[in-house]
Structure formats: structure tokens, C-alpha cells
mmCIF file with all atom_site columns, C-alpha atoms in Angstrom:
data_model
loop_
_atom_site.group_PDB
_atom_site.id
_atom_site.type_symbol
_atom_site.label_atom_id
_atom_site.label_alt_id
_atom_site.label_comp_id
_atom_site.label_asym_id
_atom_site.label_entity_id
_atom_site.label_seq_id
_atom_site.pdbx_PDB_ins_code
_atom_site.Cartn_x
_atom_site.Cartn_y
_atom_site.Cartn_z
_atom_site.occupancy
_atom_site.B_iso_or_equiv
_atom_site.pdbx_formal_charge
_atom_site.auth_seq_id
_atom_site.auth_comp_id
_atom_site.auth_asym_id
_atom_site.auth_atom_id
_atom_site.pdbx_PDB_model_num
ATOM 1   C CA . UNK A 1 1   ? -0.012 0.104  -0.066  1.00 43.00 ? 1   UNK A CA 1
ATOM 2   C CA . UNK A 1 2   ? 1.436  3.528  -1.058  1.00 46.00 ? 2   UNK A CA 1
ATOM 3   C CA . UNK A 1 3   ? 1.863  5.692  2.050   1.00 49.00 ? 3   UNK A CA 1
ATOM 4   C CA . UNK A 1 4   ? 1.143  9.517  1.642   1.00 48.00 ? 4   UNK A CA 1
ATOM 5   C CA . UNK A 1 5   ? 4.345  10.615 1.680   1.00 51.00 ? 5   UNK A CA 1
ATOM 6   C CA . UNK A 1 6   ? 5.138  8.255  -1.139  1.00 50.00 ? 6   UNK A CA 1
ATOM 7   C CA . UNK A 1 7   ? 2.303  9.316  -2.810  1.00 52.00 ? 7   UNK A CA 1
ATOM 8   C CA . UNK A 1 8   ? 3.232  13.250 -2.594  1.00 73.00 ? 8   UNK A CA 1
ATOM 9   C CA . UNK A 1 9   ? 6.699  12.311 -3.794  1.00 81.00 ? 9   UNK A CA 1
ATOM 10  C CA . UNK A 1 10  ? 5.311  10.754 -6.849  1.00 87.00 ? 10  UNK A CA 1
ATOM 11  C CA . UNK A 1 11  ? 3.371  14.202 -7.607  1.00 91.00 ? 11  UNK A CA 1
ATOM 12  C CA . UNK A 1 12  ? 6.346  16.117 -7.065  1.00 93.00 ? 12  UNK A CA 1
ATOM 13  C CA . UNK A 1 13  ? 8.258  14.023 -9.495  1.00 94.00 ? 13  UNK A CA 1
ATOM 14  C CA . UNK A 1 14  ? 5.630  14.240 -11.910 1.00 95.00 ? 14  UNK A CA 1
ATOM 15  C CA . UNK A 1 15  ? 5.756  17.905 -11.592 1.00 96.00 ? 15  UNK A CA 1
ATOM 16  C CA . UNK A 1 16  ? 9.336  18.032 -12.393 1.00 97.00 ? 16  UNK A CA 1
ATOM 17  C CA . UNK A 1 17  ? 9.388  15.849 -15.180 1.00 97.00 ? 17  UNK A CA 1
ATOM 18  C CA . UNK A 1 18  ? 6.463  17.706 -16.579 1.00 97.00 ? 18  UNK A CA 1
ATOM 19  C CA . UNK A 1 19  ? 8.494  20.817 -16.385 1.00 97.00 ? 19  UNK A CA 1
ATOM 20  C CA . UNK A 1 20  ? 11.603 19.371 -18.051 1.00 97.00 ? 20  UNK A CA 1
ATOM 21  C CA . UNK A 1 21  ? 9.524  18.197 -21.273 1.00 96.00 ? 21  UNK A CA 1
ATOM 22  C CA . UNK A 1 22  ? 7.498  21.391 -21.645 1.00 96.00 ? 22  UNK A CA 1
ATOM 23  C CA . UNK A 1 23  ? 10.749 23.471 -21.423 1.00 96.00 ? 23  UNK A CA 1
ATOM 24  C CA . UNK A 1 24  ? 12.482 20.804 -23.803 1.00 93.00 ? 24  UNK A CA 1
ATOM 25  C CA . UNK A 1 25  ? 9.336  21.168 -26.254 1.00 93.00 ? 25  UNK A CA 1
ATOM 26  C CA . UNK A 1 26  ? 8.051  24.964 -25.916 1.00 93.00 ? 26  UNK A CA 1
ATOM 27  C CA . UNK A 1 27  ? 10.923 26.625 -23.659 1.00 93.00 ? 27  UNK A CA 1
ATOM 28  C CA . UNK A 1 28  ? 10.433 28.407 -20.638 1.00 93.00 ? 28  UNK A CA 1
ATOM 29  C CA . UNK A 1 29  ? 8.056  31.068 -22.151 1.00 88.00 ? 29  UNK A CA 1
ATOM 30  C CA . UNK A 1 30  ? 5.239  27.972 -22.396 1.00 79.00 ? 30  UNK A CA 1
ATOM 31  C CA . UNK A 1 31  ? 5.574  27.238 -18.702 1.00 91.00 ? 31  UNK A CA 1
ATOM 32  C CA . UNK A 1 32  ? 2.796  27.914 -16.433 1.00 91.00 ? 32  UNK A CA 1
ATOM 33  C CA . UNK A 1 33  ? 1.374  26.021 -13.319 1.00 92.00 ? 33  UNK A CA 1
ATOM 34  C CA . UNK A 1 34  ? -1.790 25.455 -15.067 1.00 93.00 ? 34  UNK A CA 1
ATOM 35  C CA . UNK A 1 35  ? 0.137  23.794 -17.771 1.00 94.00 ? 35  UNK A CA 1
ATOM 36  C CA . UNK A 1 36  ? 2.272  21.836 -15.592 1.00 95.00 ? 36  UNK A CA 1
ATOM 37  C CA . UNK A 1 37  ? -0.549 20.204 -13.821 1.00 95.00 ? 37  UNK A CA 1
ATOM 38  C CA . UNK A 1 38  ? -2.476 19.482 -17.165 1.00 95.00 ? 38  UNK A CA 1
ATOM 39  C CA . UNK A 1 39  ? 0.770  17.840 -18.690 1.00 96.00 ? 39  UNK A CA 1
ATOM 40  C CA . UNK A 1 40  ? 1.428  16.022 -15.124 1.00 95.00 ? 40  UNK A CA 1
ATOM 41  C CA . UNK A 1 41  ? -2.162 14.788 -14.680 1.00 94.00 ? 41  UNK A CA 1
ATOM 42  C CA . UNK A 1 42  ? -2.551 16.367 -11.435 1.00 94.00 ? 42  UNK A CA 1
ATOM 43  C CA . UNK A 1 43  ? -4.872 19.084 -10.149 1.00 92.00 ? 43  UNK A CA 1
ATOM 44  C CA . UNK A 1 44  ? -4.076 22.983 -10.670 1.00 88.00 ? 44  UNK A CA 1
ATOM 45  C CA . UNK A 1 45  ? -3.628 23.588 -7.461  1.00 90.00 ? 45  UNK A CA 1
ATOM 46  C CA . UNK A 1 46  ? -1.117 20.779 -6.777  1.00 92.00 ? 46  UNK A CA 1
ATOM 47  C CA . UNK A 1 47  ? 2.064  22.551 -7.599  1.00 92.00 ? 47  UNK A CA 1
ATOM 48  C CA . UNK A 1 48  ? 1.399  25.307 -4.794  1.00 91.00 ? 48  UNK A CA 1
ATOM 49  C CA . UNK A 1 49  ? 1.697  22.404 -2.430  1.00 92.00 ? 49  UNK A CA 1
ATOM 50  C CA . UNK A 1 50  ? 5.307  22.262 -3.207  1.00 93.00 ? 50  UNK A CA 1
ATOM 51  C CA . UNK A 1 51  ? 6.345  25.483 -4.315  1.00 94.00 ? 51  UNK A CA 1
ATOM 52  C CA . UNK A 1 52  ? 5.478  28.832 -3.517  1.00 94.00 ? 52  UNK A CA 1
ATOM 53  C CA . UNK A 1 53  ? 5.286  30.336 -6.841  1.00 94.00 ? 53  UNK A CA 1
ATOM 54  C CA . UNK A 1 54  ? 6.703  29.867 -10.500 1.00 94.00 ? 54  UNK A CA 1
ATOM 55  C CA . UNK A 1 55  ? 10.125 31.512 -9.171  1.00 95.00 ? 55  UNK A CA 1
ATOM 56  C CA . UNK A 1 56  ? 10.627 29.332 -6.289  1.00 96.00 ? 56  UNK A CA 1
ATOM 57  C CA . UNK A 1 57  ? 9.914  26.039 -8.487  1.00 96.00 ? 57  UNK A CA 1
ATOM 58  C CA . UNK A 1 58  ? 12.290 27.253 -11.231 1.00 97.00 ? 58  UNK A CA 1
ATOM 59  C CA . UNK A 1 59  ? 14.948 27.856 -8.406  1.00 97.00 ? 59  UNK A CA 1
ATOM 60  C CA . UNK A 1 60  ? 14.649 24.405 -6.625  1.00 96.00 ? 60  UNK A CA 1
ATOM 61  C CA . UNK A 1 61  ? 14.390 22.144 -9.893  1.00 97.00 ? 61  UNK A CA 1
ATOM 62  C CA . UNK A 1 62  ? 17.281 24.351 -11.362 1.00 96.00 ? 62  UNK A CA 1
ATOM 63  C CA . UNK A 1 63  ? 19.374 23.350 -8.133  1.00 95.00 ? 63  UNK A CA 1
ATOM 64  C CA . UNK A 1 64  ? 18.500 19.782 -7.929  1.00 95.00 ? 64  UNK A CA 1
ATOM 65  C CA . UNK A 1 65  ? 19.238 19.272 -11.803 1.00 95.00 ? 65  UNK A CA 1
ATOM 66  C CA . UNK A 1 66  ? 22.544 20.849 -11.271 1.00 92.00 ? 66  UNK A CA 1
ATOM 67  C CA . UNK A 1 67  ? 23.224 18.616 -8.339  1.00 90.00 ? 67  UNK A CA 1
ATOM 68  C CA . UNK A 1 68  ? 22.364 15.540 -10.521 1.00 91.00 ? 68  UNK A CA 1
ATOM 69  C CA . UNK A 1 69  ? 24.414 16.242 -13.314 1.00 89.00 ? 69  UNK A CA 1
ATOM 70  C CA . UNK A 1 70  ? 27.236 17.263 -10.995 1.00 86.00 ? 70  UNK A CA 1
ATOM 71  C CA . UNK A 1 71  ? 27.045 14.346 -8.831  1.00 85.00 ? 71  UNK A CA 1
ATOM 72  C CA . UNK A 1 72  ? 30.394 12.244 -9.186  1.00 83.00 ? 72  UNK A CA 1
ATOM 73  C CA . UNK A 1 73  ? 32.444 15.233 -10.339 1.00 83.00 ? 73  UNK A CA 1
ATOM 74  C CA . UNK A 1 74  ? 34.723 15.233 -7.547  1.00 84.00 ? 74  UNK A CA 1
ATOM 75  C CA . UNK A 1 75  ? 35.453 11.651 -7.769  1.00 85.00 ? 75  UNK A CA 1
ATOM 76  C CA . UNK A 1 76  ? 36.394 12.095 -11.400 1.00 84.00 ? 76  UNK A CA 1
ATOM 77  C CA . UNK A 1 77  ? 38.726 14.406 -10.481 1.00 85.00 ? 77  UNK A CA 1
ATOM 78  C CA . UNK A 1 78  ? 40.650 12.654 -7.953  1.00 86.00 ? 78  UNK A CA 1
ATOM 79  C CA . UNK A 1 79  ? 41.680 10.303 -10.453 1.00 89.00 ? 79  UNK A CA 1
ATOM 80  C CA . UNK A 1 80  ? 44.756 12.369 -11.468 1.00 88.00 ? 80  UNK A CA 1
ATOM 81  C CA . UNK A 1 81  ? 46.842 14.740 -10.085 1.00 89.00 ? 81  UNK A CA 1
ATOM 82  C CA . UNK A 1 82  ? 47.619 16.753 -13.351 1.00 88.00 ? 82  UNK A CA 1
ATOM 83  C CA . UNK A 1 83  ? 45.866 19.995 -13.171 1.00 88.00 ? 83  UNK A CA 1
ATOM 84  C CA . UNK A 1 84  ? 45.223 20.121 -17.015 1.00 88.00 ? 84  UNK A CA 1
ATOM 85  C CA . UNK A 1 85  ? 44.225 16.336 -17.272 1.00 90.00 ? 85  UNK A CA 1
ATOM 86  C CA . UNK A 1 86  ? 41.360 17.422 -14.341 1.00 90.00 ? 86  UNK A CA 1
ATOM 87  C CA . UNK A 1 87  ? 40.625 20.444 -16.626 1.00 88.00 ? 87  UNK A CA 1
ATOM 88  C CA . UNK A 1 88  ? 40.045 17.711 -19.371 1.00 91.00 ? 88  UNK A CA 1
ATOM 89  C CA . UNK A 1 89  ? 38.294 15.686 -17.083 1.00 90.00 ? 89  UNK A CA 1
ATOM 90  C CA . UNK A 1 90  ? 35.881 18.179 -15.895 1.00 88.00 ? 90  UNK A CA 1
ATOM 91  C CA . UNK A 1 91  ? 34.952 19.258 -19.299 1.00 91.00 ? 91  UNK A CA 1
ATOM 92  C CA . UNK A 1 92  ? 34.470 15.353 -20.665 1.00 93.00 ? 92  UNK A CA 1
ATOM 93  C CA . UNK A 1 93  ? 32.364 14.888 -17.415 1.00 91.00 ? 93  UNK A CA 1
ATOM 94  C CA . UNK A 1 94  ? 30.176 17.675 -18.246 1.00 89.00 ? 94  UNK A CA 1
ATOM 95  C CA . UNK A 1 95  ? 29.678 16.466 -21.780 1.00 92.00 ? 95  UNK A CA 1
ATOM 96  C CA . UNK A 1 96  ? 28.774 13.112 -20.940 1.00 93.00 ? 96  UNK A CA 1
ATOM 97  C CA . UNK A 1 97  ? 26.223 14.141 -18.237 1.00 92.00 ? 97  UNK A CA 1
ATOM 98  C CA . UNK A 1 98  ? 24.684 16.651 -20.761 1.00 91.00 ? 98  UNK A CA 1
ATOM 99  C CA . UNK A 1 99  ? 24.026 13.263 -23.082 1.00 93.00 ? 99  UNK A CA 1
ATOM 100 C CA . UNK A 1 100 ? 23.132 11.189 -20.189 1.00 93.00 ? 100 UNK A CA 1
ATOM 101 C CA . UNK A 1 101 ? 20.683 13.608 -18.511 1.00 94.00 ? 101 UNK A CA 1
ATOM 102 C CA . UNK A 1 102 ? 19.474 15.498 -21.993 1.00 93.00 ? 102 UNK A CA 1
ATOM 103 C CA . UNK A 1 103 ? 16.165 16.861 -20.354 1.00 95.00 ? 103 UNK A CA 1
ATOM 104 C CA . UNK A 1 104 ? 17.895 18.282 -17.216 1.00 95.00 ? 104 UNK A CA 1
ATOM 105 C CA . UNK A 1 105 ? 20.917 19.818 -19.236 1.00 92.00 ? 105 UNK A CA 1
ATOM 106 C CA . UNK A 1 106 ? 18.291 21.632 -21.633 1.00 93.00 ? 106 UNK A CA 1
ATOM 107 C CA . UNK A 1 107 ? 16.339 23.035 -18.683 1.00 95.00 ? 107 UNK A CA 1
ATOM 108 C CA . UNK A 1 108 ? 19.923 24.301 -17.182 1.00 93.00 ? 108 UNK A CA 1
ATOM 109 C CA . UNK A 1 109 ? 20.905 25.711 -20.318 1.00 90.00 ? 109 UNK A CA 1
ATOM 110 C CA . UNK A 1 110 ? 17.416 27.535 -20.618 1.00 93.00 ? 110 UNK A CA 1
ATOM 111 C CA . UNK A 1 111 ? 17.861 28.884 -17.047 1.00 94.00 ? 111 UNK A CA 1
ATOM 112 C CA . UNK A 1 112 ? 21.240 30.408 -17.938 1.00 89.00 ? 112 UNK A CA 1
ATOM 113 C CA . UNK A 1 113 ? 19.913 32.207 -21.028 1.00 90.00 ? 113 UNK A CA 1
ATOM 114 C CA . UNK A 1 114 ? 17.330 33.659 -18.531 1.00 94.00 ? 114 UNK A CA 1
ATOM 115 C CA . UNK A 1 115 ? 18.865 33.895 -15.031 1.00 94.00 ? 115 UNK A CA 1
ATOM 116 C CA . UNK A 1 116 ? 16.317 36.600 -13.952 1.00 95.00 ? 116 UNK A CA 1
ATOM 117 C CA . UNK A 1 117 ? 13.697 33.739 -13.524 1.00 95.00 ? 117 UNK A CA 1
ATOM 118 C CA . UNK A 1 118 ? 15.587 31.991 -10.606 1.00 96.00 ? 118 UNK A CA 1
ATOM 119 C CA . UNK A 1 119 ? 16.719 33.415 -6.938  1.00 96.00 ? 119 UNK A CA 1
ATOM 120 C CA . UNK A 1 120 ? 19.871 34.984 -6.330  1.00 95.00 ? 120 UNK A CA 1
ATOM 121 C CA . UNK A 1 121 ? 20.298 32.170 -3.912  1.00 94.00 ? 121 UNK A CA 1
ATOM 122 C CA . UNK A 1 122 ? 19.962 29.649 -6.557  1.00 95.00 ? 122 UNK A CA 1
ATOM 123 C CA . UNK A 1 123 ? 22.085 31.286 -9.094  1.00 93.00 ? 123 UNK A CA 1
ATOM 124 C CA . UNK A 1 124 ? 24.871 31.313 -6.395  1.00 89.00 ? 124 UNK A CA 1
ATOM 125 C CA . UNK A 1 125 ? 24.415 27.557 -5.554  1.00 85.00 ? 125 UNK A CA 1
ATOM 126 C CA . UNK A 1 126 ? 24.276 26.739 -9.461  1.00 83.00 ? 126 UNK A CA 1
ATOM 127 C CA . UNK A 1 127 ? 27.687 28.235 -9.795  1.00 82.00 ? 127 UNK A CA 1
ATOM 128 C CA . UNK A 1 128 ? 29.582 25.375 -8.542  1.00 77.00 ? 128 UNK A CA 1
ATOM 129 C CA . UNK A 1 129 ? 30.621 23.794 -11.624 1.00 75.00 ? 129 UNK A CA 1
ATOM 130 C CA . UNK A 1 130 ? 31.585 27.278 -13.325 1.00 73.00 ? 130 UNK A CA 1
ATOM 131 C CA . UNK A 1 131 ? 33.968 27.790 -10.307 1.00 73.00 ? 131 UNK A CA 1
ATOM 132 C CA . UNK A 1 132 ? 35.492 24.590 -10.137 1.00 77.00 ? 132 UNK A CA 1
ATOM 133 C CA . UNK A 1 133 ? 36.438 25.053 -14.030 1.00 74.00 ? 133 UNK A CA 1
ATOM 134 C CA . UNK A 1 134 ? 37.569 28.677 -13.479 1.00 73.00 ? 134 UNK A CA 1
ATOM 135 C CA . UNK A 1 135 ? 39.611 27.318 -10.595 1.00 79.00 ? 135 UNK A CA 1
ATOM 136 C CA . UNK A 1 136 ? 41.241 24.387 -12.255 1.00 82.00 ? 136 UNK A CA 1
ATOM 137 C CA . UNK A 1 137 ? 42.119 27.183 -15.244 1.00 78.00 ? 137 UNK A CA 1
ATOM 138 C CA . UNK A 1 138 ? 43.283 29.582 -13.204 1.00 78.00 ? 138 UNK A CA 1
ATOM 139 C CA . UNK A 1 139 ? 45.701 26.859 -11.213 1.00 83.00 ? 139 UNK A CA 1
ATOM 140 C CA . UNK A 1 140 ? 46.885 25.672 -14.613 1.00 81.00 ? 140 UNK A CA 1
ATOM 141 C CA . UNK A 1 141 ? 47.508 29.120 -15.851 1.00 78.00 ? 141 UNK A CA 1
ATOM 142 C CA . UNK A 1 142 ? 50.052 29.447 -13.135 1.00 80.00 ? 142 UNK A CA 1
ATOM 143 C CA . UNK A 1 143 ? 51.471 26.080 -13.531 1.00 80.00 ? 143 UNK A CA 1
ATOM 144 C CA . UNK A 1 144 ? 52.133 26.995 -17.047 1.00 73.00 ? 144 UNK A CA 1
ATOM 145 C CA . UNK A 1 145 ? 52.890 30.676 -16.656 1.00 65.00 ? 145 UNK A CA 1
ATOM 146 C CA . UNK A 1 146 ? 50.273 31.287 -19.042 1.00 60.00 ? 146 UNK A CA 1
ATOM 147 C CA . UNK A 1 147 ? 48.253 34.563 -19.326 1.00 57.00 ? 147 UNK A CA 1
ATOM 148 C CA . UNK A 1 148 ? 44.900 34.457 -17.367 1.00 61.00 ? 148 UNK A CA 1
ATOM 149 C CA . UNK A 1 149 ? 41.483 35.452 -18.413 1.00 59.00 ? 149 UNK A CA 1
ATOM 150 C CA . UNK A 1 150 ? 40.237 36.963 -15.495 1.00 57.00 ? 150 UNK A CA 1
ATOM 151 C CA . UNK A 1 151 ? 36.472 36.848 -16.313 1.00 59.00 ? 151 UNK A CA 1
ATOM 152 C CA . UNK A 1 152 ? 35.165 33.445 -15.052 1.00 60.00 ? 152 UNK A CA 1
ATOM 153 C CA . UNK A 1 153 ? 32.425 33.527 -17.590 1.00 64.00 ? 153 UNK A CA 1
ATOM 154 C CA . UNK A 1 154 ? 34.493 34.151 -20.437 1.00 67.00 ? 154 UNK A CA 1
ATOM 155 C CA . UNK A 1 155 ? 36.499 31.548 -19.411 1.00 69.00 ? 155 UNK A CA 1
ATOM 156 C CA . UNK A 1 156 ? 33.395 29.016 -19.191 1.00 69.00 ? 156 UNK A CA 1
ATOM 157 C CA . UNK A 1 157 ? 32.224 30.284 -22.768 1.00 73.00 ? 157 UNK A CA 1
ATOM 158 C CA . UNK A 1 158 ? 35.975 29.721 -24.247 1.00 76.00 ? 158 UNK A CA 1
ATOM 159 C CA . UNK A 1 159 ? 36.114 26.280 -22.750 1.00 80.00 ? 159 UNK A CA 1
ATOM 160 C CA . UNK A 1 160 ? 32.651 25.120 -22.773 1.00 81.00 ? 160 UNK A CA 1
ATOM 161 C CA . UNK A 1 161 ? 31.714 26.675 -26.138 1.00 85.00 ? 161 UNK A CA 1
ATOM 162 C CA . UNK A 1 162 ? 32.943 24.099 -28.327 1.00 88.00 ? 162 UNK A CA 1
ATOM 163 C CA . UNK A 1 163 ? 31.893 21.013 -26.698 1.00 89.00 ? 163 UNK A CA 1
ATOM 164 C CA . UNK A 1 164 ? 28.377 22.638 -26.287 1.00 88.00 ? 164 UNK A CA 1
ATOM 165 C CA . UNK A 1 165 ? 28.203 23.525 -30.047 1.00 90.00 ? 165 UNK A CA 1
ATOM 166 C CA . UNK A 1 166 ? 28.968 19.720 -30.844 1.00 90.00 ? 166 UNK A CA 1
ATOM 167 C CA . UNK A 1 167 ? 26.128 18.673 -28.184 1.00 89.00 ? 167 UNK A CA 1
ATOM 168 C CA . UNK A 1 168 ? 23.578 21.161 -29.671 1.00 87.00 ? 168 UNK A CA 1
ATOM 169 C CA . UNK A 1 169 ? 24.403 20.422 -33.280 1.00 90.00 ? 169 UNK A CA 1
ATOM 170 C CA . UNK A 1 170 ? 23.809 16.521 -32.592 1.00 90.00 ? 170 UNK A CA 1
ATOM 171 C CA . UNK A 1 171 ? 20.484 17.323 -30.905 1.00 86.00 ? 171 UNK A CA 1
ATOM 172 C CA . UNK A 1 172 ? 19.377 19.402 -33.844 1.00 87.00 ? 172 UNK A CA 1
ATOM 173 C CA . UNK A 1 173 ? 20.322 16.540 -36.356 1.00 90.00 ? 173 UNK A CA 1
ATOM 174 C CA . UNK A 1 174 ? 19.164 13.758 -34.145 1.00 89.00 ? 174 UNK A CA 1
ATOM 175 C CA . UNK A 1 175 ? 22.662 12.392 -34.086 1.00 92.00 ? 175 UNK A CA 1
ATOM 176 C CA . UNK A 1 176 ? 24.865 10.818 -31.465 1.00 91.00 ? 176 UNK A CA 1
ATOM 177 C CA . UNK A 1 177 ? 28.300 12.048 -30.065 1.00 92.00 ? 177 UNK A CA 1
ATOM 178 C CA . UNK A 1 178 ? 30.404 9.292  -29.328 1.00 92.00 ? 178 UNK A CA 1
ATOM 179 C CA . UNK A 1 179 ? 33.013 9.528  -26.853 1.00 93.00 ? 179 UNK A CA 1
ATOM 180 C CA . UNK A 1 180 ? 36.083 10.134 -29.308 1.00 94.00 ? 180 UNK A CA 1
ATOM 181 C CA . UNK A 1 181 ? 34.551 13.208 -30.437 1.00 94.00 ? 181 UNK A CA 1
ATOM 182 C CA . UNK A 1 182 ? 34.077 14.343 -27.040 1.00 94.00 ? 182 UNK A CA 1
ATOM 183 C CA . UNK A 1 183 ? 37.609 13.829 -26.193 1.00 94.00 ? 183 UNK A CA 1
ATOM 184 C CA . UNK A 1 184 ? 39.051 15.335 -29.364 1.00 94.00 ? 184 UNK A CA 1
ATOM 185 C CA . UNK A 1 185 ? 36.905 18.581 -28.836 1.00 92.00 ? 185 UNK A CA 1
ATOM 186 C CA . UNK A 1 186 ? 37.732 19.031 -25.308 1.00 92.00 ? 186 UNK A CA 1
ATOM 187 C CA . UNK A 1 187 ? 41.614 18.259 -25.869 1.00 90.00 ? 187 UNK A CA 1
ATOM 188 C CA . UNK A 1 188 ? 41.611 21.017 -28.807 1.00 88.00 ? 188 UNK A CA 1
ATOM 189 C CA . UNK A 1 189 ? 39.851 23.487 -26.766 1.00 83.00 ? 189 UNK A CA 1
ATOM 190 C CA . UNK A 1 190 ? 41.772 23.253 -23.825 1.00 85.00 ? 190 UNK A CA 1
ATOM 191 C CA . UNK A 1 191 ? 45.314 23.089 -25.952 1.00 82.00 ? 191 UNK A CA 1
ATOM 192 C CA . UNK A 1 192 ? 43.952 25.799 -28.314 1.00 74.00 ? 192 UNK A CA 1
ATOM 193 C CA . UNK A 1 193 ? 43.314 28.035 -25.471 1.00 70.00 ? 193 UNK A CA 1
ATOM 194 C CA . UNK A 1 194 ? 46.635 27.910 -23.923 1.00 68.00 ? 194 UNK A CA 1
ATOM 195 C CA . UNK A 1 195 ? 48.410 28.253 -27.442 1.00 61.00 ? 195 UNK A CA 1
ATOM 196 C CA . UNK A 1 196 ? 46.785 31.478 -28.055 1.00 51.00 ? 196 UNK A CA 1
ATOM 197 C CA . UNK A 1 197 ? 47.580 32.697 -24.861 1.00 47.00 ? 197 UNK A CA 1
ATOM 198 C CA . UNK A 1 198 ? 51.211 31.879 -25.223 1.00 46.00 ? 198 UNK A CA 1
ATOM 199 C CA . UNK A 1 199 ? 51.381 33.339 -28.561 1.00 41.00 ? 199 UNK A CA 1
ATOM 200 C CA . UNK A 1 200 ? 49.831 36.578 -27.114 1.00 43.00 ? 200 UNK A CA 1
ATOM 201 C CA . UNK A 1 201 ? 52.400 36.506 -24.363 1.00 41.00 ? 201 UNK A CA 1
ATOM 202 C CA . UNK A 1 202 ? 55.095 36.411 -26.704 1.00 40.00 ? 202 UNK A CA 1
ATOM 203 C CA . UNK A 1 203 ? 54.135 39.212 -28.918 1.00 35.00 ? 203 UNK A CA 1
#
């Protein structure tokens, strides 16, 4: 027999899944509590049991999705002492998680395009991956005596841009990205960034 707590968790899971699927199909603009309730097959007032309002809902789901995608990252980084290999492992891990959890990854990307929709606290909690990436990058710059790009968001764009383009194109074309492609793009991205910086430093 299903107890009340299990039943409630089941309804919350339906809400979250509905949010992922609606955002994937229609984007954040197509999201409303009424639409979510209809999609999830629950009463229109049920989302308010779990969330104060739309901002609270988007924020909680964003933080949970980030935690899901980043779970296991520290274990991956612990497999090598090389800062460069850790940076590469960080990017490869991101790509593999994106492929493993496409709806969650798409939701996170949608929120990143409209960060004003979530709370400042959620934005801060969600910055953990960018902070890890930026930290590894700065440490590698010191070790290799390369020039440092000070803006962590620019670092994220430079390092994540190529792999994100590959993943998005694969989604648009309904094709698969294999591990060899991930490794190649990530290494070219990391090596190319430092080659460019070293070139500029020598001018």
C-alpha cells in the first residue's frame, strides 16, 4: 500500500518531469502552473503544495538538476593529480552528463539564458561547476605561466563553447556524439586556448 509521503513524492516527481518536458518542447516561455498540472495529470492547485510560486519552483528544480548532473565530478577529478588532465576530465564529464541527462541539461541551459527567472541564492548555488572550471583553469595558468583570463564567465564560454556547439548540433540533427568526439573537441579546446594565450604573451 502506498503511504501519503510516497504518493506526495510521486506527484512532485511528475511536476518536475513535466517541467523538463515542457521546457524541452516549448521553452521557458511556455511554462505555467496550469500547463504543468495538465501535463502531469494532477489538479491545478497541486504545484502550490510544493512551491510558493513559479520562481521558487524554477529555482528548486534548477539547483536539484545541477546537483544531479554534477554528482560524481569530484570522484572523476581525484583520478589524476595533473591540473590539465583534471580540467579536461571536468569538461569531458560535463559532456557525458549532458548526454546522459538531456532534459535536465536542456533545462539548465534554458535557465542560464534567462537567469533572472530564478533567485540569487539559486544562481549562486548553481555556479559550482563554473567555479570548479575557473579554479582549475587559473591553477593551470599559474603552473604553465600563461596569461590569465580574469572573467570566469569568459573562461566558461571559451572552454565550454566548442563542446556545447557539438552537443547542440547533434541534438538538432538527431545524431549521436561518441566518446572519441568528446575527447577530441575537449583537448583541442583546452590546448588551443593555452596556445593562443602563449602566442599573445610572446608578442
